[in-house]
Amino acid sequence: MSTKERREREKRQRREIIISATVELLKQEGIAGVSMDKIAEKAELSKGTLYLYFKNKEQLLSEIFWMRLNILIDKLQTIMESEGEFDELVKQVIQTVMDYFTENVDIFRFIYHSLPSSAYDFMKQIHQTVEDFKIRIQEMSNKFYRRFDEGQFYIKTEYLQTVLRGLIWGFLTEKFFGQSEIELDSDLIYRIFSRGVLK
Amino acid sequence: MSTKERREREKRQRREIIISATVELLKQEGIAGVSMDKIAEKAELSKGTLYLYFKNKEQLLSEIFWMRLNILIDKLQTIMESEGEFDELVKQVIQTVMDYFTENVDIFRFIYHSLPSSAYDFMKQIHQTVEDFKIRIQEMSNKFYRRFDEGQFYIKTEYLQTVLRGLIWGFLTEKFFGQSEIELDSDLIYRIFSRGVLK
Amino acid sequence: MSTKERREREKRQRREIIISATVELLKQEGIAGVSMDKIAEKAELSKGTLYLYFKNKEQLLSEIFWMRLNILIDKLQTIMESEGEFDELVKQVIQTVMDYFTENVDIFRFIYHSLPSSAYDFMKQIHQTVEDFKIRIQEMSNKFYRRFDEGQFYIKTEYLQTVLRGLIWGFLTEKFFGQSEIELDSDLIYRIFSRGVLK
Amino acid sequence: MSTKERREREKRQRREIIISATVELLKQEGIAGVSMDKIAEKAELSKGTLYLYFKNKEQLLSEIFWMRLNILIDKLQTIMESEGEFDELVKQVIQTVMDYFTENVDIFRFIYHSLPSSAYDFMKQIHQTVEDFKIRIQEMSNKFYRRFDEGQFYIKTEYLQTVLRGLIWGFLTEKFFGQSEIELDSDLIYRIFSRGVLK
DNA sequence: GATGAATGAGTTTTCATTCAT
DNA sequence: CATGAATGAAAACTCATTCAT
């Protein structure tokens, strides 16, 4: 059965190659710059081969997005469901998100910009994937914040994630696309956040 | 010379018509949904005519972005250069930015999305436009924040705009693309901001 | 307005060129052999141009089929609604149908071949066009045969067209695709038909 | 030598499996709906294996057509070479043909539409197969009709099969693809035929 | 100046056939 | 022998840009 096993392995590897090539392209060029031609060229495979592994472009992309987004979901879930003080856990969340998006800038770019528009008609599935991701994160966050005494917050619990998300996004944006040299300091961000929202 | 003058006027009007049509399309469909065909149709002009007034699609779009971004720049400049207390001015900034992006959601979507990449090769100019905008805002903001006693801030002056931008972005994103019903309350945002960054 | 008129005329001519090229291809290669590339090449136009005149391949083909089928419908209608003895009119029908299909062999080939099958999924409109044609012919024929005294027919009135269609089809098939030299003699066919179905 | 024999037998069985799968597909989807992928899947064999047993798609299909057409040839030959009165034999022919095509609608659809054209370049062999079939039928028919006294026919002997083929085709077409409910009554068809062609 | 028809390179997808294992 | 992964040519369709009138 070793032949079969080898085949299986090779198949998985080939999938990986396609996925890697696509991710690389996504990181370099953003979602609008990805074509099946470019993927095939980068993966050093024929265009036809891509369709052996993925039903169509949309499925390829949405699988990749889903896969990559799940990595962040898993990490955040682990933190948010673990024991610990508010400050410690929030700092971990900040650090995790920043590390993740440092590694996956293209997702950072795409993620809050995937809107149902005629331009994305041909990517309904991808849009759905991102939408599911956001809802998932929202649910996790809501549950997380509700673990703590509501009375200590200066603003409504639901707004907490809006504020933290905004702060992290601000620093990441400054870091990646801004002019000034900035360091991503989760302690600092946590301090601003906590002073802003805690009584 | 009145013929010449009329010509000039008509020329300017024609430009305006093209620009209006494009802006309308941008608001409706986002940047990816804009084609020269659609612009021509909406402007009730021929496609060829567009190329008499604008060298190519990119120049048309980048001029429009620049024009529209300048509206925000002007408003912010007026506020930031006017007399007034820190809290009053910052609240005005928050309110202005939120009003502006509520009116121009397509710009909000595009603005931090425009990156130098081969995918945007055909949009280098637009990217440059947005980049210029960001620098301009940064300069204005830096100058503005330096008007106030550095000692009162809990963080480096340069970071202030990063924090405020993030907060505003967070609330706008939640409002436009989020699940939860949220109101854009500039007072609330100011309070979070000031508690977070003021000693 | 002469420029505009000329434009209109040229546009109509170009449409004609596309249609002629397509019809020629259809006659040469049958419907399965027609591709947009071949049409463009034959019409000495670019592929893109075809899409200025016809929304897509299906629309182009179904318009052509409809146009050409209507020619036969009109001819038959004229005959079937005109005054005259049974024998005279039926002979005219036979002659007309044979002349028409001699000129339009590809339609003869396609016409009873257009079936709702997965292979023709991408041609639903064409199939519909042919289906409409058949129904139209059937209605006309039924009405025509009912004009005559039912008592003189040896078989049910509804079957008359089945028999005549079969006879004509048989001779046409023999002529076009058969081995033996055969002449399309409408008198002979009428005699066989009338002997077969008249008391 | 029993190994060799077993091999031979297995080989023959494998061929059978491929053929059955293809025939099933042909009946379900028509010739245009048959792909090597689908055949391989239905036969539960690999695509490569198909090419061990058949040089290419065309050869596979033409062999299948030939095989299936021979079934009809054999049946007709048996009838046409048997003793019997004209009416009895012709009725048997009619019934046989109708039964056969009721069972093999895909062949009925394809058979008189396979023409030598560039569209069928990749099917030259299939076309040849069908052509051979037609010639074979023609020869048999001619021989059959010549057994009877030429004087009793109202038309040339060679035309008899043209007429009968047309009549049968007309009724089958009406039955399979027409609007009206029709029954395939070989007696009726024979009566129309005989009245039409016999003195 | 204005027009709008024409272009052609680019996009996604399918499928008969080949070939290393 | 059998496999099935890989190929690549071909298909339909889009859209920024050009150019004769």
Coordinates of N, CA and C in Angstrom, one line a residue, chain D:
Chain D
M1 N -1.6 -22.9 -19.8 CA -2.1 -21.8 -20.7 C -3.4 -21.2 -20.1
S2 N -3.8 -21.7 -18.9 CA -5.0 -21.2 -18.4 C -4.9 -19.8 -17.9
T3 N -3.7 -19.4 -17.6 CA -3.5 -18.0 -17.2 C -3.8 -17.1 -18.4
K4 N -3.2 -17.5 -19.5 CA -3.4 -16.7 -20.7 C -4.9 -16.6 -21.0
E5 N -5.6 -17.8 -20.9 CA -7.0 -17.7 -21.2 C -7.8 -16.8 -20.2
R6 N -7.4 -16.9 -19.0 CA -8.1 -16.0 -18.0 C -7.9 -14.6 -18.4
R7 N -6.6 -14.3 -18.7 CA -6.3 -12.9 -19.1 C -7.2 -12.5 -20.3
E8 N -7.3 -13.3 -21.3 CA -8.1 -13.0 -22.4 C -9.5 -12.7 -22.0
R9 N -10.0 -13.6 -21.1 CA -11.4 -13.4 -20.7 C -11.6 -12.1 -20.0
E10 N -10.7 -11.9 -19.1 CA -10.8 -10.6 -18.3 C -10.7 -9.4 -19.2
K11 N -9.9 -9.5 -20.2 CA -9.7 -8.4 -21.1 C -11.1 -8.2 -21.9
R12 N -11.7 -9.3 -22.3 CA -12.9 -9.1 -23.0 C -14.0 -8.5 -22.0
Q13 N -14.0 -9.0 -20.8 CA -15.0 -8.5 -19.8 C -14.8 -7.0 -19.6
R14 N -13.5 -6.6 -19.5 CA -13.2 -5.2 -19.3 C -13.8 -4.4 -20.4
R15 N -13.5 -4.9 -21.6 CA -14.1 -4.2 -22.8 C -15.6 -4.0 -22.7
E16 N -16.2 -5.1 -22.3 CA -17.7 -5.1 -22.2 C -18.1 -4.0 -21.2
I17 N -17.4 -4.0 -20.1 CA -17.8 -3.0 -19.0 C -17.7 -1.6 -19.6
I18 N -16.6 -1.3 -20.3 CA -16.5 0.0 -20.9 C -17.6 0.3 -21.9
I19 N -17.9 -0.7 -22.7 CA -18.9 -0.5 -23.7 C -20.3 -0.3 -23.0
S20 N -20.6 -1.1 -22.0 CA -21.9 -0.9 -21.3 C -22.0 0.5 -20.7
A21 N -20.9 0.9 -20.1 CA -21.0 2.2 -19.4 C -21.2 3.3 -20.5
T22 N -20.6 3.2 -21.6 CA -20.7 4.2 -22.6 C -22.1 4.2 -23.2
V23 N -22.6 3.0 -23.5 CA -24.0 2.9 -24.0 C -25.0 3.5 -23.1
E24 N -24.8 3.2 -21.8 CA -25.8 3.8 -20.8 C -25.7 5.3 -20.9
L25 N -24.5 5.8 -20.9 CA -24.3 7.3 -21.0 C -24.9 7.9 -22.3
L26 N -24.7 7.2 -23.4 CA -25.2 7.6 -24.7 C -26.8 7.7 -24.6
K27 N -27.4 6.7 -24.0 CA -28.8 6.7 -23.9 C -29.3 7.9 -23.0
Q28 N -28.5 8.1 -21.9 CA -29.0 9.1 -21.0 C -28.7 10.5 -21.5
E29 N -27.6 10.7 -22.1 CA -27.2 12.1 -22.4 C -27.0 12.4 -23.9
G30 N -27.1 11.5 -24.7 CA -26.8 11.7 -26.2 C -25.3 11.8 -26.4
I31 N -24.9 11.8 -27.6 CA -23.5 11.7 -28.0 C -22.7 12.9 -27.5
A32 N -23.3 14.1 -27.5 CA -22.6 15.3 -27.1 C -22.3 15.3 -25.6
G33 N -23.1 14.5 -24.9 CA -22.9 14.5 -23.4 C -21.9 13.5 -22.9
V34 N -21.3 12.8 -23.8 CA -20.4 11.7 -23.4 C -19.0 12.2 -23.3
S35 N -18.3 12.2 -22.2 CA -16.9 12.5 -22.0 C -16.1 11.3 -21.5
M36 N -14.9 11.2 -21.8 CA -14.1 10.1 -21.3 C -14.1 10.1 -19.8
D37 N -14.1 11.2 -19.1 CA -14.2 11.2 -17.7 C -15.4 10.5 -17.2
K38 N -16.6 10.8 -17.8 CA -17.8 10.2 -17.4 C -17.8 8.7 -17.6
I39 N -17.3 8.3 -18.8 CA -17.2 6.9 -19.1 C -16.4 6.2 -18.0
A40 N -15.2 6.7 -17.7 CA -14.3 6.1 -16.8 C -15.0 6.0 -15.4
E41 N -15.7 7.0 -15.0 CA -16.3 7.0 -13.7 C -17.4 5.9 -13.7
K42 N -18.2 5.9 -14.7 CA -19.3 4.9 -14.8 C -18.8 3.5 -14.9
A43 N -17.7 3.3 -15.6 CA -17.1 2.0 -15.7 C -16.3 1.6 -14.5
E44 N -16.1 2.5 -13.6 CA -15.3 2.3 -12.4 C -13.9 1.9 -12.8
L45 N -13.4 2.5 -13.8 CA -12.0 2.3 -14.3 C -11.3 3.6 -14.4
S46 N -10.0 3.6 -14.6 CA -9.3 4.8 -14.7 C -9.4 5.3 -16.2
K47 N -9.2 6.6 -16.4 CA -9.3 7.1 -17.7 C -8.2 6.5 -18.6
G48 N -7.1 6.3 -18.1 CA -6.0 5.7 -18.8 C -6.3 4.4 -19.4
T49 N -7.0 3.6 -18.6 CA -7.4 2.2 -19.0 C -8.2 2.2 -20.3
L50 N -9.1 3.2 -20.4 CA -9.9 3.3 -21.6 C -9.0 3.3 -22.8
Y51 N -7.9 3.9 -22.7 CA -7.0 4.0 -23.9 C -6.2 2.8 -24.1
L52 N -6.2 1.8 -23.2 CA -5.6 0.5 -23.4 C -6.5 -0.3 -24.3
Y53 N -7.8 -0.1 -24.2 CA -8.8 -0.9 -24.9 C -9.3 -0.3 -26.2
F54 N -9.2 1.1 -26.2 CA -9.6 1.8 -27.4 C -8.6 2.9 -27.7
K55 N -8.3 3.0 -29.0 CA -7.3 4.0 -29.4 C -7.6 5.4 -28.9
N56 N -8.8 5.7 -29.1 CA -9.3 7.1 -28.7 C -10.8 7.1 -28.6
K57 N -11.3 8.2 -28.2 CA -12.7 8.4 -28.0 C -13.5 8.0 -29.2
E58 N -13.0 8.4 -30.4 CA -13.7 8.2 -31.6 C -13.8 6.7 -31.9
Q59 N -12.7 6.0 -31.7 CA -12.8 4.5 -32.0 C -13.7 3.8 -31.0
L60 N -13.7 4.2 -29.8 CA -14.6 3.6 -28.8 C -16.1 3.9 -29.3
L61 N -16.4 5.1 -29.6 CA -17.8 5.4 -30.0 C -18.1 4.7 -31.3
S62 N -17.2 4.7 -32.3 CA -17.6 4.1 -33.5 C -17.8 2.6 -33.4
E63 N -17.0 2.0 -32.6 CA -17.2 0.5 -32.4 C -18.5 0.3 -31.7
I64 N -18.9 1.1 -30.8 CA -20.2 0.9 -30.1 C -21.3 1.1 -31.1
F65 N -21.2 2.2 -31.9 CA -22.2 2.4 -32.9 C -22.4 1.2 -33.8
W66 N -21.2 0.8 -34.3 CA -21.2 -0.4 -35.2 C -21.9 -1.6 -34.6
M67 N -21.5 -1.9 -33.4 CA -22.1 -3.0 -32.6 C -23.6 -2.9 -32.5
R68 N -24.0 -1.8 -32.1 CA -25.4 -1.6 -31.9 C -26.2 -1.5 -33.2
L69 N -25.6 -0.9 -34.2 CA -26.3 -0.9 -35.5 C -26.4 -2.3 -36.1
N70 N -25.4 -3.1 -35.8 CA -25.5 -4.5 -36.3 C -26.6 -5.3 -35.8
I71 N -27.0 -4.9 -34.6 CA -28.2 -5.6 -34.0 C -29.4 -5.4 -34.9
L72 N -29.6 -4.2 -35.3 CA -30.7 -3.9 -36.1 C -30.5 -4.6 -37.5
I73 N -29.3 -4.5 -38.0 CA -29.0 -5.1 -39.3 C -29.4 -6.6 -39.3
D74 N -28.9 -7.2 -38.2 CA -29.2 -8.7 -38.1 C -30.7 -9.0 -38.1
K75 N -31.4 -8.2 -37.3 CA -32.8 -8.4 -37.2 C -33.5 -8.2 -38.5
L76 N -33.2 -7.2 -39.2 CA -33.8 -6.9 -40.5 C -33.4 -8.0 -41.5
Q77 N -32.2 -8.4 -41.4 CA -31.7 -9.4 -42.4 C -32.5 -10.7 -42.2
T78 N -32.7 -11.1 -41.0 CA -33.5 -12.3 -40.7 C -34.9 -12.1 -41.3
I79 N -35.5 -11.0 -41.1 CA -36.9 -10.8 -41.6 C -36.8 -10.8 -43.2
M80 N -35.9 -10.0 -43.7 CA -35.9 -9.8 -45.1 C -35.5 -11.0 -45.9
E81 N -34.8 -11.9 -45.3 CA -34.4 -13.1 -46.0 C -35.3 -14.3 -45.7
S82 N -36.3 -14.1 -44.8 CA -37.2 -15.2 -44.5 C -38.4 -15.3 -45.5
E83 N -39.0 -16.4 -45.6 CA -40.1 -16.6 -46.5 C -41.3 -15.8 -45.9
G84 N -42.3 -15.5 -46.8 CA -43.4 -14.8 -46.3 C -44.0 -13.8 -47.3
E85 N -45.3 -13.5 -47.1 CA -45.9 -12.5 -47.9 C -45.3 -11.1 -47.7
F86 N -45.5 -10.3 -48.7 CA -45.0 -8.9 -48.7 C -45.6 -8.2 -47.4
D87 N -46.9 -8.2 -47.3 CA -47.5 -7.4 -46.2 C -47.0 -7.9 -44.8
E88 N -46.9 -9.2 -44.7 CA -46.4 -9.7 -43.4 C -45.0 -9.3 -43.1
L89 N -44.1 -9.4 -44.0 CA -42.7 -9.1 -43.8 C -42.5 -7.6 -43.6
V90 N -43.2 -6.8 -44.4 CA -43.1 -5.4 -44.2 C -43.5 -4.9 -42.8
K91 N -44.7 -5.5 -42.4 CA -45.2 -5.2 -41.1 C -44.1 -5.5 -40.0
Q92 N -43.5 -6.7 -40.2 CA -42.4 -7.1 -39.2 C -41.3 -6.1 -39.2
V93 N -40.9 -5.6 -40.5 CA -39.8 -4.7 -40.6 C -40.2 -3.4 -39.8
I94 N -41.4 -2.9 -40.0 CA -41.9 -1.7 -39.4 C -41.8 -1.9 -37.8
Q95 N -42.4 -2.9 -37.4 CA -42.4 -3.2 -35.9 C -41.0 -3.3 -35.4
T96 N -40.1 -4.0 -36.1 CA -38.8 -4.1 -35.6 C -38.0 -2.8 -35.5
V97 N -38.1 -2.0 -36.5 CA -37.5 -0.7 -36.5 C -38.0 0.2 -35.4
M98 N -39.3 0.2 -35.3 CA -39.9 1.0 -34.2 C -39.4 0.5 -32.8
D99 N -39.5 -0.7 -32.6 CA -39.0 -1.3 -31.3 C -37.6 -0.9 -31.1
Y100 N -36.8 -1.1 -32.1 CA -35.3 -0.9 -31.9 C -35.1 0.6 -31.5
F101 N -35.7 1.5 -32.2 CA -35.4 2.9 -32.0 C -36.0 3.4 -30.7
T102 N -37.1 2.7 -30.3 CA -37.7 3.1 -29.0 C -36.7 2.7 -27.9
E103 N -36.0 1.7 -28.1 CA -35.0 1.2 -27.2 C -33.7 2.1 -27.3
N104 N -33.4 2.6 -28.5 CA -32.2 3.3 -28.7 C -32.4 4.7 -29.3
V105 N -33.0 5.5 -28.5 CA -33.4 6.8 -29.0 C -32.2 7.6 -29.4
D106 N -31.1 7.4 -28.6 CA -29.9 8.2 -29.0 C -29.4 7.9 -30.4
I107 N -29.5 6.7 -30.8 CA -29.1 6.3 -32.2 C -30.1 7.0 -33.2
F108 N -31.3 6.9 -32.8 CA -32.3 7.5 -33.7 C -32.0 9.0 -33.9
R109 N -31.6 9.7 -32.8 CA -31.3 11.1 -32.9 C -30.0 11.3 -33.8
F110 N -29.1 10.4 -33.6 CA -27.8 10.7 -34.2 C -27.8 10.3 -35.7
I111 N -28.5 9.3 -36.0 CA -28.2 8.5 -37.2 C -28.3 9.2 -38.5
Y112 N -29.2 10.1 -38.7 CA -29.3 10.7 -40.0 C -28.7 12.1 -39.9
H113 N -27.9 12.3 -38.8 CA -27.4 13.7 -38.6 C -25.9 13.7 -38.6
S114 N -25.3 12.5 -38.8 CA -23.9 12.4 -38.8 C -23.4 12.7 -40.2
L115 N -22.8 13.8 -40.4 CA -22.4 14.3 -41.7 C -20.9 14.5 -41.8
P116 N -20.3 14.4 -42.9 CA -18.9 14.7 -43.0 C -18.7 16.2 -43.0
S117 N -18.2 16.7 -41.9 CA -17.9 18.1 -41.8 C -16.8 18.3 -40.9
S118 N -16.2 19.5 -40.9 CA -15.1 19.7 -40.0 C -15.5 19.7 -38.6
A119 N -16.8 19.9 -38.4 CA -17.3 19.8 -37.0 C -17.2 18.4 -36.5
Y120 N -17.3 17.5 -37.4 CA -17.2 16.1 -37.0 C -15.8 15.5 -37.4
D121 N -14.9 16.4 -37.6 CA -13.5 15.9 -37.9 C -13.1 14.8 -36.9
F122 N -13.4 15.1 -35.7 CA -13.0 14.1 -34.7 C -13.9 12.9 -34.6
M123 N -14.9 12.9 -35.6 CA -15.8 11.7 -35.6 C -15.9 11.1 -37.0
K124 N -14.8 11.3 -37.8 CA -14.9 10.8 -39.1 C -15.3 9.3 -39.1
Q125 N -14.7 8.6 -38.2 CA -14.9 7.2 -38.1 C -16.3 6.8 -37.8
I126 N -16.9 7.6 -36.9 CA -18.3 7.4 -36.5 C -19.2 7.6 -37.7
H127 N -18.9 8.7 -38.4 CA -19.6 9.0 -39.6 C -19.5 7.8 -40.6
Q128 N -18.3 7.3 -40.8 CA -18.1 6.2 -41.7 C -19.0 5.0 -41.3
T129 N -19.0 4.8 -40.0 CA -19.7 3.7 -39.4 C -21.2 3.8 -39.8
V130 N -21.8 5.0 -39.6 CA -23.2 5.2 -39.9 C -23.4 5.1 -41.4
E131 N -22.4 5.6 -42.1 CA -22.6 5.6 -43.6 C -22.6 4.1 -44.0
D132 N -21.7 3.3 -43.5 CA -21.7 1.9 -43.8 C -23.0 1.2 -43.5
F133 N -23.5 1.6 -42.3 CA -24.8 1.1 -41.9 C -25.9 1.4 -42.9
K134 N -25.9 2.6 -43.3 CA -27.0 3.0 -44.3 C -26.9 2.2 -45.6
I135 N -25.6 2.1 -46.1 CA -25.4 1.3 -47.3 C -25.9 -0.1 -47.2
R136 N -25.5 -0.7 -46.0 CA -25.9 -2.1 -45.8 C -27.4 -2.2 -45.8
I137 N -28.1 -1.3 -45.1 CA -29.6 -1.4 -45.1 C -30.1 -1.2 -46.5
Q138 N -29.5 -0.3 -47.2 CA -30.0 0.0 -48.6 C -29.9 -1.3 -49.4
E139 N -28.7 -1.9 -49.3 CA -28.5 -3.1 -50.1 C -29.5 -4.2 -49.8
M140 N -29.7 -4.4 -48.5 CA -30.6 -5.4 -48.0 C -32.0 -5.1 -48.5
S141 N -32.4 -3.8 -48.4 CA -33.8 -3.4 -48.8 C -34.0 -3.6 -50.3
N142 N -33.0 -3.2 -51.1 CA -33.1 -3.3 -52.5 C -33.3 -4.8 -52.9
K143 N -32.5 -5.6 -52.3 CA -32.6 -7.0 -52.6 C -34.0 -7.6 -52.2
F144 N -34.4 -7.1 -51.0 CA -35.7 -7.5 -50.5 C -36.9 -7.2 -51.4
Y145 N -36.9 -5.9 -51.8 CA -38.0 -5.4 -52.6 C -38.0 -6.1 -54.0
R146 N -36.8 -6.4 -54.5 CA -36.7 -7.0 -55.8 C -37.2 -8.4 -55.9
R147 N -37.4 -9.0 -54.7 CA -38.0 -10.3 -54.6 C -39.4 -10.3 -55.1
F148 N -40.1 -9.2 -55.1 CA -41.5 -9.1 -55.4 C -41.7 -8.6 -56.8
D149 N -42.8 -8.9 -57.3 CA -43.1 -8.5 -58.7 C -43.1 -7.0 -58.8
E150 N -42.2 -6.5 -59.6 CA -42.0 -5.0 -59.8 C -43.3 -4.4 -60.3
G151 N -44.1 -5.1 -61.1 CA -45.3 -4.6 -61.7 C -46.3 -4.1 -60.7
Q152 N -46.3 -4.7 -59.5 CA -47.3 -4.3 -58.5 C -47.1 -3.0 -57.8
F153 N -45.8 -2.4 -58.0 CA -45.5 -1.2 -57.3 C -45.8 0.0 -58.2
Y154 N -46.3 1.0 -57.5 CA -46.7 2.2 -58.2 C -45.5 3.1 -58.5
I155 N -44.4 2.9 -57.7 CA -43.2 3.7 -57.9 C -42.0 2.8 -58.1
K156 N -40.9 3.4 -58.5 CA -39.7 2.6 -58.7 C -39.3 1.9 -57.4
T157 N -38.8 0.7 -57.6 CA -38.4 -0.2 -56.5 C -37.4 0.5 -55.6
E158 N -36.5 1.2 -56.1 CA -35.5 1.9 -55.2 C -36.1 2.9 -54.3
Y159 N -37.2 3.4 -54.7 CA -37.9 4.5 -53.8 C -38.6 3.9 -52.7
L160 N -38.9 2.6 -52.8 CA -39.8 2.0 -51.7 C -39.2 2.2 -50.3
Q161 N -37.9 2.0 -50.2 CA -37.4 2.1 -48.9 C -37.3 3.6 -48.4
T162 N -37.2 4.5 -49.4 CA -37.2 5.9 -49.1 C -38.6 6.2 -48.4
V163 N -39.6 5.8 -49.1 CA -41.0 6.0 -48.6 C -41.2 5.4 -47.2
L164 N -40.8 4.2 -47.1 CA -41.1 3.5 -45.8 C -40.3 4.1 -44.7
R165 N -39.0 4.4 -45.0 CA -38.1 5.0 -44.0 C -38.7 6.3 -43.5
G166 N -39.2 7.1 -44.5 CA -39.8 8.4 -44.1 C -41.0 8.2 -43.3
L167 N -41.9 7.3 -43.6 CA -43.1 7.1 -42.8 C -42.7 6.7 -41.4
I168 N -41.9 5.8 -41.2 CA -41.5 5.3 -39.9 C -40.8 6.5 -39.1
W169 N -39.9 7.2 -39.8 CA -39.3 8.3 -39.1 C -40.3 9.4 -38.7
G170 N -41.3 9.6 -39.5 CA -42.3 10.6 -39.2 C -43.0 10.2 -37.9
F171 N -43.4 9.0 -37.8 CA -44.2 8.6 -36.6 C -43.3 8.5 -35.4
L172 N -42.1 8.1 -35.6 CA -41.2 8.0 -34.4 C -40.9 9.4 -33.9
T173 N -40.6 10.3 -34.8 CA -40.3 11.7 -34.4 C -41.5 12.3 -33.7
E174 N -42.7 12.1 -34.2 CA -43.9 12.6 -33.6 C -44.0 12.0 -32.2
K175 N -43.8 10.7 -32.1 CA -43.9 10.0 -30.8 C -42.9 10.6 -29.8
F176 N -41.6 10.6 -30.2 CA -40.6 11.0 -29.2 C -40.5 12.5 -28.9
F177 N -40.6 13.3 -29.9 CA -40.4 14.7 -29.8 C -41.5 15.6 -30.1
G178 N -42.6 15.0 -30.5 CA -43.8 15.9 -30.9 C -44.7 16.2 -29.7
Q179 N -45.7 17.0 -30.0 CA -46.6 17.5 -29.0 C -47.7 16.5 -28.7
S180 N -48.2 16.0 -29.9 CA -49.4 15.1 -29.8 C -49.1 13.7 -29.3
E181 N -50.1 13.2 -28.6 CA -50.0 11.8 -28.2 C -50.2 10.9 -29.4
I182 N -49.4 10.0 -29.7 CA -49.5 9.2 -30.9 C -49.1 7.8 -30.6
E183 N -49.8 6.8 -31.2 CA -49.4 5.5 -30.9 C -48.7 4.9 -32.2
L184 N -47.6 4.1 -31.9 CA -46.9 3.5 -33.0 C -47.6 2.3 -33.4
D185 N -48.4 2.4 -34.4 CA -49.2 1.3 -34.9 C -48.6 0.8 -36.2
S186 N -48.0 -0.4 -36.2 CA -47.3 -0.8 -37.4 C -48.3 -1.2 -38.5
D187 N -49.5 -1.6 -38.1 CA -50.6 -1.9 -39.1 C -51.0 -0.7 -39.8
L188 N -51.2 0.4 -39.1 CA -51.6 1.6 -39.7 C -50.5 2.1 -40.7
I189 N -49.3 2.1 -40.2 CA -48.2 2.5 -41.1 C -48.1 1.7 -42.3
Y190 N -48.3 0.4 -42.1 CA -48.2 -0.5 -43.3 C -49.3 -0.1 -44.3
R191 N -50.5 0.1 -43.7 CA -51.7 0.4 -44.6 C -51.4 1.7 -45.5
I192 N -50.9 2.7 -44.8 CA -50.6 3.9 -45.5 C -49.5 3.7 -46.6
F193 N -48.5 3.0 -46.2 CA -47.4 2.6 -47.1 C -48.0 1.9 -48.3
S194 N -48.7 0.8 -48.0 CA -49.1 -0.1 -49.1 C -50.1 0.6 -50.1
R195 N -51.0 1.4 -49.5 CA -51.9 2.2 -50.3 C -51.2 3.2 -51.2
G196 N -50.1 3.7 -50.6 CA -49.4 4.7 -51.3 C -48.5 4.2 -52.4
V197 N -48.0 3.0 -52.2 CA -47.0 2.5 -53.2 C -47.4 1.3 -54.0
L198 N -48.5 0.7 -53.6 CA -48.9 -0.5 -54.4 C -50.0 0.0 -55.3
K199 N -50.0 -0.6 -56.5 CA -51.0 -0.4 -57.4 C -52.4 -0.9 -57.0

